[in-house]
Coordinates of C-alpha atoms in Angstrom, one line a residue:
Chain A
M17 CA 0.0 0.0 0.1
A18 CA 3.0 2.2 -0.3
D19 CA 1.6 3.8 -3.4
E20 CA -1.2 5.2 -1.4
K21 CA 1.0 7.5 0.3
A22 CA 1.0 9.6 -2.9
A23 CA -2.6 8.8 -3.8
K24 CA -5.5 10.9 -4.5
K25 CA -8.4 10.6 -1.9
I26 CA -12.0 10.8 -3.2
E27 CA -15.2 11.3 -1.3
P28 CA -17.9 9.7 -3.5
P29 CA -21.5 10.9 -2.9
N30 CA -23.3 8.5 -0.5
E31 CA -26.1 7.4 -2.9
C32 CA -27.2 4.8 -0.5
L33 CA -27.9 7.2 2.4
S34 CA -30.1 9.5 0.3
K35 CA -32.5 6.5 -0.3
V36 CA -32.5 5.2 3.2
R37 CA -34.8 6.4 6.0
I38 CA -34.8 5.9 9.7
G39 CA -37.7 4.0 11.2
G40 CA -41.2 3.5 9.6
P41 CA -43.2 0.4 8.7
L42 CA -40.5 -0.9 6.3
A43 CA -37.6 -0.5 8.6
V44 CA -35.4 -3.4 9.4
T45 CA -35.7 -4.0 13.1
D46 CA -34.3 -6.8 15.3
D47 CA -37.7 -8.5 15.0
V48 CA -37.5 -8.4 11.2
L49 CA -34.0 -9.8 11.4
E50 CA -35.2 -12.6 13.6
Q51 CA -38.1 -13.4 11.5
A52 CA -35.8 -13.4 8.3
Q53 CA -33.6 -16.0 9.9
A54 CA -36.6 -18.0 11.0
D55 CA -38.0 -18.0 7.6
L56 CA -34.7 -19.6 6.0
P57 CA -35.6 -23.2 6.7
G58 CA -38.4 -22.7 4.1
L59 CA -35.7 -23.2 1.5
S60 CA -34.8 -26.7 2.9
A61 CA -36.1 -28.5 0.0
L62 CA -33.9 -26.6 -2.4
F63 CA -31.1 -26.9 0.1
F64 CA -31.2 -30.7 0.3
E65 CA -31.6 -30.9 -3.5
S66 CA -28.5 -28.7 -3.9
I67 CA -26.4 -30.7 -1.4
E68 CA -27.5 -34.0 -2.9
E69 CA -26.4 -32.8 -6.3
D70 CA -23.0 -31.7 -4.9
I71 CA -22.5 -35.0 -3.1
E72 CA -23.4 -36.9 -6.3
A73 CA -20.9 -34.9 -8.2
L74 CA -18.2 -35.7 -5.6
D75 CA -19.0 -39.4 -5.8
A76 CA -18.7 -39.2 -9.6
K77 CA -15.4 -37.4 -9.5
L78 CA -14.1 -39.9 -7.0
K79 CA -14.8 -42.8 -9.3
E80 CA -12.6 -40.9 -12.0
M81 CA -9.6 -40.6 -9.6
T82 CA -6.5 -41.9 -11.2
D83 CA -2.8 -41.8 -10.5
D84 CA -2.0 -39.9 -13.7
P85 CA -0.9 -36.4 -12.6
D86 CA -2.8 -34.4 -15.3
S87 CA -6.1 -36.1 -15.0
Q88 CA -5.8 -36.3 -11.2
K89 CA -5.3 -32.6 -11.0
E90 CA -8.5 -32.0 -13.2
V91 CA -10.5 -34.4 -10.8
L92 CA -9.2 -32.8 -7.7
D93 CA -9.8 -29.3 -8.9
E94 CA -13.4 -30.1 -9.4
I95 CA -13.7 -31.9 -6.1
A96 CA -12.3 -28.7 -4.5
R97 CA -14.7 -26.6 -6.4
V98 CA -17.7 -28.6 -5.3
A99 CA -16.4 -28.8 -1.6
H100 CA -16.3 -25.0 -1.7
D101 CA -20.1 -24.8 -2.6
V102 CA -20.8 -27.3 0.1
T103 CA -18.8 -25.1 2.6
G104 CA -20.8 -22.1 1.7
N105 CA -24.2 -23.6 1.7
G106 CA -24.0 -26.1 4.6
G107 CA -24.1 -23.8 7.7
T108 CA -26.7 -21.5 6.2
L109 CA -29.5 -23.8 7.3
G110 CA -27.7 -25.1 10.4
Y111 CA -25.7 -27.9 8.9
D112 CA -22.5 -26.7 10.2
L113 CA -20.6 -29.9 9.9
L114 CA -21.1 -29.9 6.2
T115 CA -19.3 -26.6 6.2
V116 CA -16.6 -27.8 8.5
V117 CA -15.9 -31.1 6.4
G118 CA -16.3 -29.2 3.1
N119 CA -13.9 -26.6 4.2
Q120 CA -11.3 -29.2 5.5
L121 CA -11.4 -31.0 2.2
R122 CA -10.9 -27.9 0.2
H123 CA -8.0 -26.7 2.5
F124 CA -6.4 -30.0 2.2
L125 CA -6.5 -30.1 -1.5
E126 CA -5.2 -26.5 -1.8
N127 CA -2.2 -27.3 0.4
A128 CA -1.4 -30.9 -0.8
T129 CA 1.4 -31.6 -3.2
L130 CA -0.1 -33.4 -6.3
P131 CA -0.2 -36.0 -7.5
L132 CA -1.7 -37.5 -4.3
N133 CA -0.5 -40.9 -3.3
E134 CA -2.9 -43.7 -2.1
L135 CA -3.0 -42.3 1.4
G136 CA -3.8 -38.8 0.0
Q137 CA -6.6 -40.2 -2.1
E138 CA -7.9 -41.9 1.1
V139 CA -8.1 -38.7 2.7
V140 CA -10.2 -37.2 -0.1
E141 CA -12.3 -40.4 -0.1
L142 CA -13.0 -40.3 3.6
H143 CA -14.1 -36.6 3.5
I144 CA -16.5 -37.3 0.8
Y145 CA -18.0 -40.4 2.8
A146 CA -18.2 -38.1 5.7
L147 CA -20.3 -35.5 3.7
H148 CA -22.4 -38.4 2.6
A149 CA -23.0 -39.6 6.2
I150 CA -23.9 -36.0 7.4
F151 CA -26.3 -35.6 4.6
T152 CA -28.1 -39.0 4.7
Q153 CA -28.4 -38.8 8.5
K154 CA -29.4 -35.1 8.5
L155 CA -26.7 -34.3 11.1
S156 CA -27.3 -30.7 11.9
G157 CA -25.2 -28.5 14.1
D158 CA -22.0 -30.2 15.1
G159 CA -23.6 -33.7 14.5
G160 CA -23.5 -34.7 18.2
D161 CA -21.6 -38.0 18.9
I162 CA -21.7 -39.2 15.3
G163 CA -20.3 -35.9 14.2
A164 CA -17.4 -36.1 16.8
E165 CA -16.7 -39.6 15.7
L166 CA -16.5 -38.6 12.0
M167 CA -14.3 -35.5 12.7
S168 CA -12.0 -37.7 14.8
G169 CA -11.7 -40.2 11.9
L170 CA -10.8 -37.3 9.6
T171 CA -8.3 -35.9 11.9
R172 CA -6.6 -39.2 12.3
I173 CA -6.3 -39.7 8.6
I174 CA -5.0 -36.2 8.0
E175 CA -2.4 -36.7 10.7
K176 CA -1.4 -40.0 9.2
W177 CA -1.0 -38.3 5.8
E178 CA 1.0 -35.4 7.3
A179 CA 3.3 -37.8 9.1
S180 CA 4.0 -39.8 6.0
A181 CA 4.8 -36.6 3.8
Chain B
M243 CA -40.2 -11.9 20.0
G244 CA -37.5 -11.6 22.4
G245 CA -34.8 -10.0 20.2
I246 CA -31.6 -11.6 18.9
G247 CA -29.2 -9.6 20.9
V248 CA -28.0 -7.4 18.1
V249 CA -28.8 -3.8 18.5
M250 CA -29.2 -2.0 15.2
A251 CA -30.7 1.3 14.2
A252 CA -34.0 0.5 12.4
L253 CA -33.1 1.5 8.7
D254 CA -35.7 1.4 5.9
I255 CA -33.6 0.2 2.8
S256 CA -36.6 -0.7 0.8
Q257 CA -35.6 1.9 -1.9
L258 CA -32.1 0.6 -2.4
R259 CA -31.5 -1.5 -5.6
F260 CA -29.4 -4.7 -5.2
M261 CA -27.6 -6.9 -7.7
I262 CA -27.0 -10.5 -6.6
V263 CA -24.2 -12.1 -8.5
E264 CA -24.2 -15.8 -7.6
D265 CA -24.1 -19.1 -9.6
N266 CA -25.3 -21.5 -6.9
P267 CA -29.1 -21.6 -7.2
F268 CA -29.7 -22.3 -3.4
M269 CA -27.4 -19.3 -2.3
Q270 CA -29.1 -17.0 -4.9
R271 CA -32.5 -17.9 -3.4
V272 CA -31.1 -17.4 0.1
L273 CA -29.8 -13.9 -0.8
K274 CA -33.0 -13.0 -2.5
Q275 CA -35.1 -14.1 0.3
L276 CA -33.1 -12.2 3.0
L277 CA -33.3 -9.0 0.8
R278 CA -37.0 -9.5 0.5
S279 CA -37.3 -9.9 4.3
Y280 CA -35.5 -6.6 4.6
N281 CA -38.4 -5.2 2.4
V282 CA -36.2 -4.7 -0.5
R283 CA -38.0 -5.0 -3.9
L284 CA -35.7 -3.8 -6.4
M285 CA -33.1 -6.6 -7.3
R286 CA -31.7 -8.4 -10.2
E287 CA -29.6 -11.6 -10.4
A288 CA -26.7 -12.7 -12.6
S289 CA -25.0 -16.0 -12.5
D290 CA -21.4 -14.9 -13.2
G291 CA -19.3 -11.6 -13.3
A292 CA -19.7 -11.2 -17.1
E293 CA -23.4 -11.3 -17.1
A294 CA -23.5 -8.9 -14.1
F295 CA -21.2 -6.4 -15.8
K296 CA -23.5 -6.4 -18.9
L297 CA -26.4 -5.8 -16.6
L298 CA -25.0 -2.8 -14.8
E299 CA -26.0 -0.4 -17.6
A300 CA -29.7 -1.5 -17.6
F301 CA -30.0 -2.0 -13.8
P302 CA -27.7 0.3 -11.9
P303 CA -27.5 -1.1 -8.5
D304 CA -26.9 0.8 -5.2
I305 CA -25.2 -2.3 -3.7
I306 CA -23.8 -5.4 -5.3
L307 CA -23.6 -8.9 -3.6
V308 CA -21.1 -11.0 -5.3
D309 CA -19.7 -14.6 -4.9
W310 CA -16.2 -15.4 -5.6
E311 CA -16.0 -18.8 -7.5
M312 CA -18.0 -18.4 -10.9
M313 CA -17.4 -19.2 -14.4
P314 CA -16.5 -17.6 -16.8
L315 CA -15.9 -14.4 -14.9
S316 CA -15.0 -14.8 -11.1
G317 CA -16.3 -12.4 -8.5
L318 CA -12.8 -11.1 -8.0
D319 CA -12.4 -10.3 -11.6
F320 CA -15.8 -8.7 -11.7
I321 CA -14.8 -6.3 -8.9
K322 CA -11.5 -5.4 -10.8
L323 CA -13.6 -4.7 -13.9
V324 CA -16.2 -2.6 -12.0
R325 CA -13.4 -0.5 -10.4
T326 CA -10.9 -0.1 -13.3
S327 CA -12.7 -0.5 -16.7
D328 CA -13.4 2.5 -18.8
E329 CA -16.7 0.8 -19.6
S330 CA -17.7 0.6 -16.0
P331 CA -21.0 2.5 -15.5
D332 CA -20.2 3.2 -11.8
R333 CA -16.6 2.8 -10.4
F334 CA -17.8 3.7 -6.9
V335 CA -20.7 1.3 -6.5
P336 CA -20.4 -0.5 -3.1
I337 CA -19.7 -4.2 -3.4
I338 CA -20.0 -7.0 -0.8
M339 CA -18.0 -10.1 -1.5
V340 CA -20.1 -13.1 0.0
T341 CA -17.9 -16.2 -0.1
A342 CA -16.9 -19.4 1.6
Y343 CA -13.2 -18.3 1.4
S344 CA -12.2 -17.3 4.9
E345 CA -8.5 -17.3 4.6
A346 CA -6.5 -14.0 5.2
A347 CA -4.9 -14.3 1.7
N348 CA -8.4 -14.3 0.1
I349 CA -9.7 -11.3 2.1
R350 CA -6.4 -9.4 1.2
A351 CA -6.9 -10.3 -2.5
A352 CA -10.5 -9.0 -2.4
R353 CA -9.5 -5.9 -0.6
D354 CA -6.8 -5.1 -3.3
A355 CA -9.3 -5.7 -6.0
G356 CA -11.6 -2.9 -4.5
V357 CA -14.2 -4.7 -2.5
T358 CA -16.2 -2.6 -0.1
E359 CA -17.2 -5.3 2.5
Y360 CA -16.3 -9.0 3.0
L361 CA -18.8 -11.6 4.3
V362 CA -17.7 -15.2 4.9
K363 CA -20.5 -17.7 4.3
P364 CA -22.5 -19.1 5.8
V365 CA -24.9 -16.2 5.4
S366 CA -27.3 -15.2 8.1
A367 CA -29.9 -12.4 8.4
V368 CA -27.8 -10.5 10.8
N369 CA -24.5 -10.8 9.2
L370 CA -25.6 -9.8 5.8
F371 CA -27.6 -6.8 7.1
S372 CA -24.6 -5.7 9.3
R373 CA -22.5 -5.3 6.1
I374 CA -25.3 -3.3 4.3
K375 CA -25.6 -1.1 7.4
R376 CA -21.9 -0.5 7.5
I377 CA -22.0 0.7 3.8
I378 CA -24.8 3.1 4.6
E379 CA -23.5 4.4 7.8
K380 CA -19.8 4.3 7.4
P381 CA -19.0 4.9 3.7
R382 CA -15.2 4.9 3.0
P383 CA -13.4 7.3 0.9
F384 CA -12.0 6.0 -2.3
V385 CA -8.3 6.1 -3.1
E386 CA -6.8 6.4 -6.7
C387 CA -3.1 5.7 -7.4
P388 CA -1.4 4.0 -10.2
T389 CA -1.7 0.6 -8.7
F390 CA -5.0 0.7 -7.0
F391 CA -8.6 2.2 -7.3
G392 CA -11.1 1.3 -4.5
P393 CA -12.3 2.0 -1.1
D394 CA -9.5 3.1 1.3
R395 CA -7.9 -0.1 2.5
R396 CA -6.8 1.6 5.8
R397 CA -10.2 1.3 7.4
R398 CA -9.3 2.0 11.0
E399 CA -8.3 5.6 11.8
D400 CA -5.4 6.0 14.3
K401 CA -6.8 8.5 16.8
N402 CA -3.4 9.0 18.3
F403 CA -1.7 9.8 15.1
G404 CA -0.3 13.3 15.2
G405 CA 1.8 13.3 12.1
P406 CA 1.1 15.0 8.8
E407 CA -1.4 13.8 6.3
R408 CA 0.7 11.7 3.8
R409 CA -1.6 11.8 0.9
V410 CA -0.9 14.4 -1.8
S411 CA -4.4 15.7 -2.0
E412 CA -7.3 16.4 0.2
P413 CA -10.5 14.5 -0.5
Q414 CA -12.2 15.4 -3.7
H415 CA -15.7 14.8 -4.9
P416 CA -16.0 13.1 -8.3
H417 CA -17.4 15.0 -11.2

């Protein structure tokens, strides 16, 4: 940001402020926010449809996994992209564990050296199976005891992979 | 209702125009529904940055919500286009990046592209509205220099700073 020492500072007109009012029947109060949050589960049908599509896409990509570096990279890039979507959507309707596992998978793929060996591929596979389990058993929040067990298994396989690297 | 523990001034934002740039149908619906809950009625959607950029002329928004990962034009490239292209209809429009990327490197990249606010998914009614409210109540000046055009990246003012203003010019209003 050194360039900004010699930069021009501009105050643009606040177009938003000129259109906003304080109070009135259409104002966003705490009650409005609470109701807005309470209404989100109304989108659960679309949510489950979207997550199901994502998990099917992950399953399909898993079947395409090979040891060939080029095609493996293509497969893993797509898995990371879908895991990113799951990360963003999961917690929106309270399925926080989908977000945690999706994010962990994406993070693993971003930092792993490719091509993945057999153990690395197992890390990916187990994360996808975990997403499957969370979805089919509708494990909301942290998933309780089953969630803890899933996370513990994923942590163990990542530690094993890190130790072998 | 007992309240949700978030004290916010009751703003009526129903006259603001929003553009949602998001390729995931579920997340697009979430954002639309939240804006409707805030009584916003004027909104348009686009599924990627290129479609959104074309739409800016016909539907000039007051605030843009943009995802990061989209094809063919990502949210990050869309922000750069809005801020720096000669064809941009409004280089100052406030932009909120709504993304699952939570790493510091991503936040820095978005800031350097000229994003106004950054919201890490999952989205909630409170966290989205808090970003909108900040844009309205605490607008940031823009900075123009050879390598950057966008909201001032030094958000916090140092109240104890007693030295001279290091920028060449005083704030100016755009023509």
